[in-house]
Amino acid sequence: MTDLDPFTDLLDYPMYVVTAQADGEKAGCLVGFASQCSIQPARFMVWLSKANRTYRVAERTDRLAVHLLHRSQDHLARLFGGETGDHTDKFTQVPWHAAPGGPPVLDEAPAWFIGHVESRIDGGDHVGFLLIPEATEGPVGSRTPVLTLSDTHDIDPGHPAN
């Protein structure tokens, strides 16, 4: 097996918080594996760890919310990346509202979208959720310095190890 670290160590991609709700259960986690993957039609792929509670909730729903964080929102990154929903109700610690179709939207996020799950792809220890954007909110015509991988290196994952 080839190690990708020499390649991926050069990357500093955006980090996202993905939220889901199914059967009254809310979940959310910090995600680094995500990207727009089609322009026309618009599609976005997020990859959720099979070890993560958010994955277990996302498996039971057809909509996810994907949030960008401002670089200064370390507190949200630590909550959604360093805590597990198996032990902590993250949504009691942040303002949020229910989006159309059910997923929680973090009120503090500068930009977010709701995506309908078109398909799921098993990628090993992560599952990809191919999303069709349905609703989006964010600043128009301005750049927001977003939270990136290098901003989160000191956050230990909250979910159990594989």
Short mmCIF file of C-alpha atoms in Angstrom, two decimals:
data_model
loop_
_atom_site.label_atom_id
_atom_site.label_comp_id
_atom_site.label_asym_id
_atom_site.label_seq_id
_atom_site.Cartn_x
_atom_site.Cartn_y
_atom_site.Cartn_z
CA MET A 1 0.00 0.00 0.00
CA THR A 2 1.25 3.48 -0.86
CA ASP A 3 1.27 6.16 1.83
CA LEU A 4 -0.39 9.41 0.69
CA ASP A 5 1.16 11.54 3.46
CA PRO A 6 3.93 13.06 1.26
CA PHE A 7 1.15 14.41 -0.98
CA THR A 8 -1.59 15.25 1.54
CA ASP A 9 0.82 16.89 4.00
CA LEU A 10 1.10 19.75 1.47
CA LEU A 11 -2.66 20.40 1.49
CA ASP A 12 -4.51 22.90 3.67
CA TYR A 13 -8.11 22.39 2.67
CA PRO A 14 -11.24 23.86 4.29
CA MET A 15 -12.84 22.13 7.24
CA TYR A 16 -16.61 21.76 7.49
CA VAL A 17 -19.17 20.91 10.14
CA VAL A 18 -21.72 18.42 8.80
CA THR A 19 -24.98 17.99 10.69
CA ALA A 20 -27.77 15.46 10.36
CA GLN A 21 -31.04 14.58 12.02
CA ALA A 22 -32.95 11.30 11.87
CA ASP A 23 -35.79 10.03 14.04
CA GLY A 24 -35.41 13.01 16.39
CA GLU A 25 -31.68 12.37 16.90
CA LYS A 26 -29.28 15.21 15.99
CA ALA A 27 -25.59 14.76 15.23
CA GLY A 28 -22.72 16.80 13.86
CA CYS A 29 -19.00 16.49 13.27
CA LEU A 30 -15.97 18.28 11.89
CA VAL A 31 -15.13 17.03 8.39
CA GLY A 32 -12.01 17.53 6.32
CA PHE A 33 -12.80 15.24 3.40
CA ALA A 34 -15.28 17.22 1.29
CA SER A 35 -15.43 19.05 -2.03
CA GLN A 36 -17.62 20.29 -4.82
CA CYS A 37 -17.43 17.53 -7.41
CA SER A 38 -19.66 18.81 -10.24
CA ILE A 39 -20.57 22.25 -11.58
CA GLN A 40 -23.52 21.32 -13.79
CA PRO A 41 -25.42 19.78 -12.20
CA ALA A 42 -24.13 21.12 -8.88
CA ARG A 43 -22.93 18.31 -6.58
CA PHE A 44 -20.89 18.22 -3.38
CA MET A 45 -19.34 15.16 -1.71
CA VAL A 46 -18.76 14.82 2.03
CA TRP A 47 -17.01 11.85 3.57
CA LEU A 48 -18.01 10.73 7.07
CA SER A 49 -15.97 8.36 9.21
CA LYS A 50 -17.70 5.07 9.96
CA ALA A 51 -16.45 5.45 13.55
CA ASN A 52 -18.41 8.69 13.96
CA ARG A 53 -21.91 8.98 15.45
CA THR A 54 -22.79 11.52 12.75
CA TYR A 55 -22.27 8.79 10.15
CA ARG A 56 -24.75 6.52 11.97
CA VAL A 57 -27.37 9.29 11.99
CA ALA A 58 -26.62 10.32 8.39
CA GLU A 59 -27.23 6.76 7.24
CA ARG A 60 -30.88 7.19 8.32
CA THR A 61 -31.65 10.52 6.66
CA ASP A 62 -31.86 11.97 3.18
CA ARG A 63 -30.57 15.48 3.97
CA LEU A 64 -27.37 16.86 5.48
CA ALA A 65 -26.29 20.40 6.33
CA VAL A 66 -22.73 21.42 5.45
CA HIS A 67 -21.28 24.47 7.23
CA LEU A 68 -18.16 26.52 6.61
CA LEU A 69 -16.59 28.06 9.71
CA HIS A 70 -14.74 31.35 9.99
CA ARG A 71 -11.10 30.94 10.92
CA SER A 72 -11.86 32.49 14.34
CA GLN A 73 -14.51 29.86 15.21
CA ASP A 74 -12.14 27.51 16.96
CA HIS A 75 -14.78 26.89 19.65
CA LEU A 76 -17.13 25.30 17.08
CA ALA A 77 -14.31 23.24 15.56
CA ARG A 78 -13.34 21.95 19.02
CA LEU A 79 -16.93 21.13 19.94
CA PHE A 80 -17.79 19.32 16.70
CA GLY A 81 -14.33 17.79 16.18
CA GLY A 82 -13.13 17.08 19.70
CA GLU A 83 -16.33 15.89 21.38
CA THR A 84 -18.42 12.85 20.54
CA GLY A 85 -22.18 12.96 20.40
CA ASP A 86 -22.11 9.60 22.16
CA HIS A 87 -21.34 11.54 25.38
CA THR A 88 -22.12 15.22 24.67
CA ASP A 89 -25.23 16.93 23.29
CA LYS A 90 -23.38 19.45 21.16
CA PHE A 91 -26.57 21.25 20.18
CA THR A 92 -27.27 22.44 23.75
CA GLN A 93 -24.02 24.44 23.52
CA VAL A 94 -24.66 26.39 20.30
CA PRO A 95 -27.52 28.34 18.75
CA TRP A 96 -29.09 26.46 15.85
CA HIS A 97 -32.33 26.11 13.92
CA ALA A 98 -33.95 23.31 11.96
CA ALA A 99 -33.56 23.64 8.19
CA PRO A 100 -36.07 22.51 5.61
CA GLY A 101 -35.89 18.74 5.59
CA GLY A 102 -34.69 18.55 9.17
CA PRO A 103 -30.91 18.93 9.58
CA PRO A 104 -29.76 21.39 12.24
CA VAL A 105 -28.16 24.58 10.93
CA LEU A 106 -25.58 26.31 13.12
CA ASP A 107 -26.62 29.95 13.48
CA GLU A 108 -23.01 31.11 13.90
CA ALA A 109 -21.76 29.57 10.64
CA PRO A 110 -21.04 32.27 8.04
CA ALA A 111 -22.10 29.97 5.19
CA TRP A 112 -23.99 26.69 4.88
CA PHE A 113 -26.03 24.58 2.50
CA ILE A 114 -28.58 21.81 2.76
CA GLY A 115 -27.97 18.85 0.49
CA HIS A 116 -30.24 16.00 -0.51
CA VAL A 117 -28.34 12.69 -0.40
CA GLU A 118 -28.27 11.40 -3.97
CA SER A 119 -26.05 8.40 -3.23
CA ARG A 120 -23.62 6.90 -0.76
CA ILE A 121 -20.22 5.44 -1.68
CA ASP A 122 -18.17 3.18 0.58
CA GLY A 123 -14.61 4.46 0.51
CA GLY A 124 -13.00 2.27 3.18
CA ASP A 125 -13.10 3.79 6.68
CA HIS A 126 -15.27 6.67 5.36
CA VAL A 127 -18.52 6.76 3.40
CA GLY A 128 -19.09 9.46 0.80
CA PHE A 129 -22.44 11.23 0.70
CA LEU A 130 -23.08 12.78 -2.71
CA LEU A 131 -25.26 15.84 -2.11
CA ILE A 132 -27.58 17.79 -4.37
CA PRO A 133 -27.69 21.37 -3.00
CA GLU A 134 -31.24 22.45 -2.11
CA ALA A 135 -30.77 25.62 -0.06
CA THR A 136 -27.75 27.76 0.72
CA GLU A 137 -26.88 30.82 2.77
CA GLY A 138 -23.72 32.86 2.92
CA PRO A 139 -22.20 36.27 2.24
CA VAL A 140 -22.51 37.38 -1.36
CA GLY A 141 -19.54 38.97 -3.08
CA SER A 142 -17.17 38.79 -0.13
CA ARG A 143 -14.46 36.41 1.00
CA THR A 144 -14.51 34.94 4.48
CA PRO A 145 -11.28 33.50 5.85
CA VAL A 146 -12.40 29.94 6.51
CA LEU A 147 -11.16 27.41 9.03
CA THR A 148 -8.66 25.05 7.41
CA LEU A 149 -6.92 21.82 8.29
CA SER A 150 -3.85 23.62 9.66
CA ASP A 151 -6.13 25.48 12.11
CA THR A 152 -7.32 22.18 13.60
CA HIS A 153 -4.16 20.07 14.00
CA ASP A 154 -4.34 20.25 17.79
CA ILE A 155 -7.92 18.87 18.01
CA ASP A 156 -8.03 15.20 18.98
CA PRO A 157 -10.99 13.41 17.34
CA GLY A 158 -13.88 12.92 19.74
CA HIS A 159 -15.13 9.69 18.19
CA PRO A 160 -13.75 6.34 19.29
CA ALA A 161 -10.69 5.04 17.44
CA ASN A 162 -11.30 2.37 14.81
#
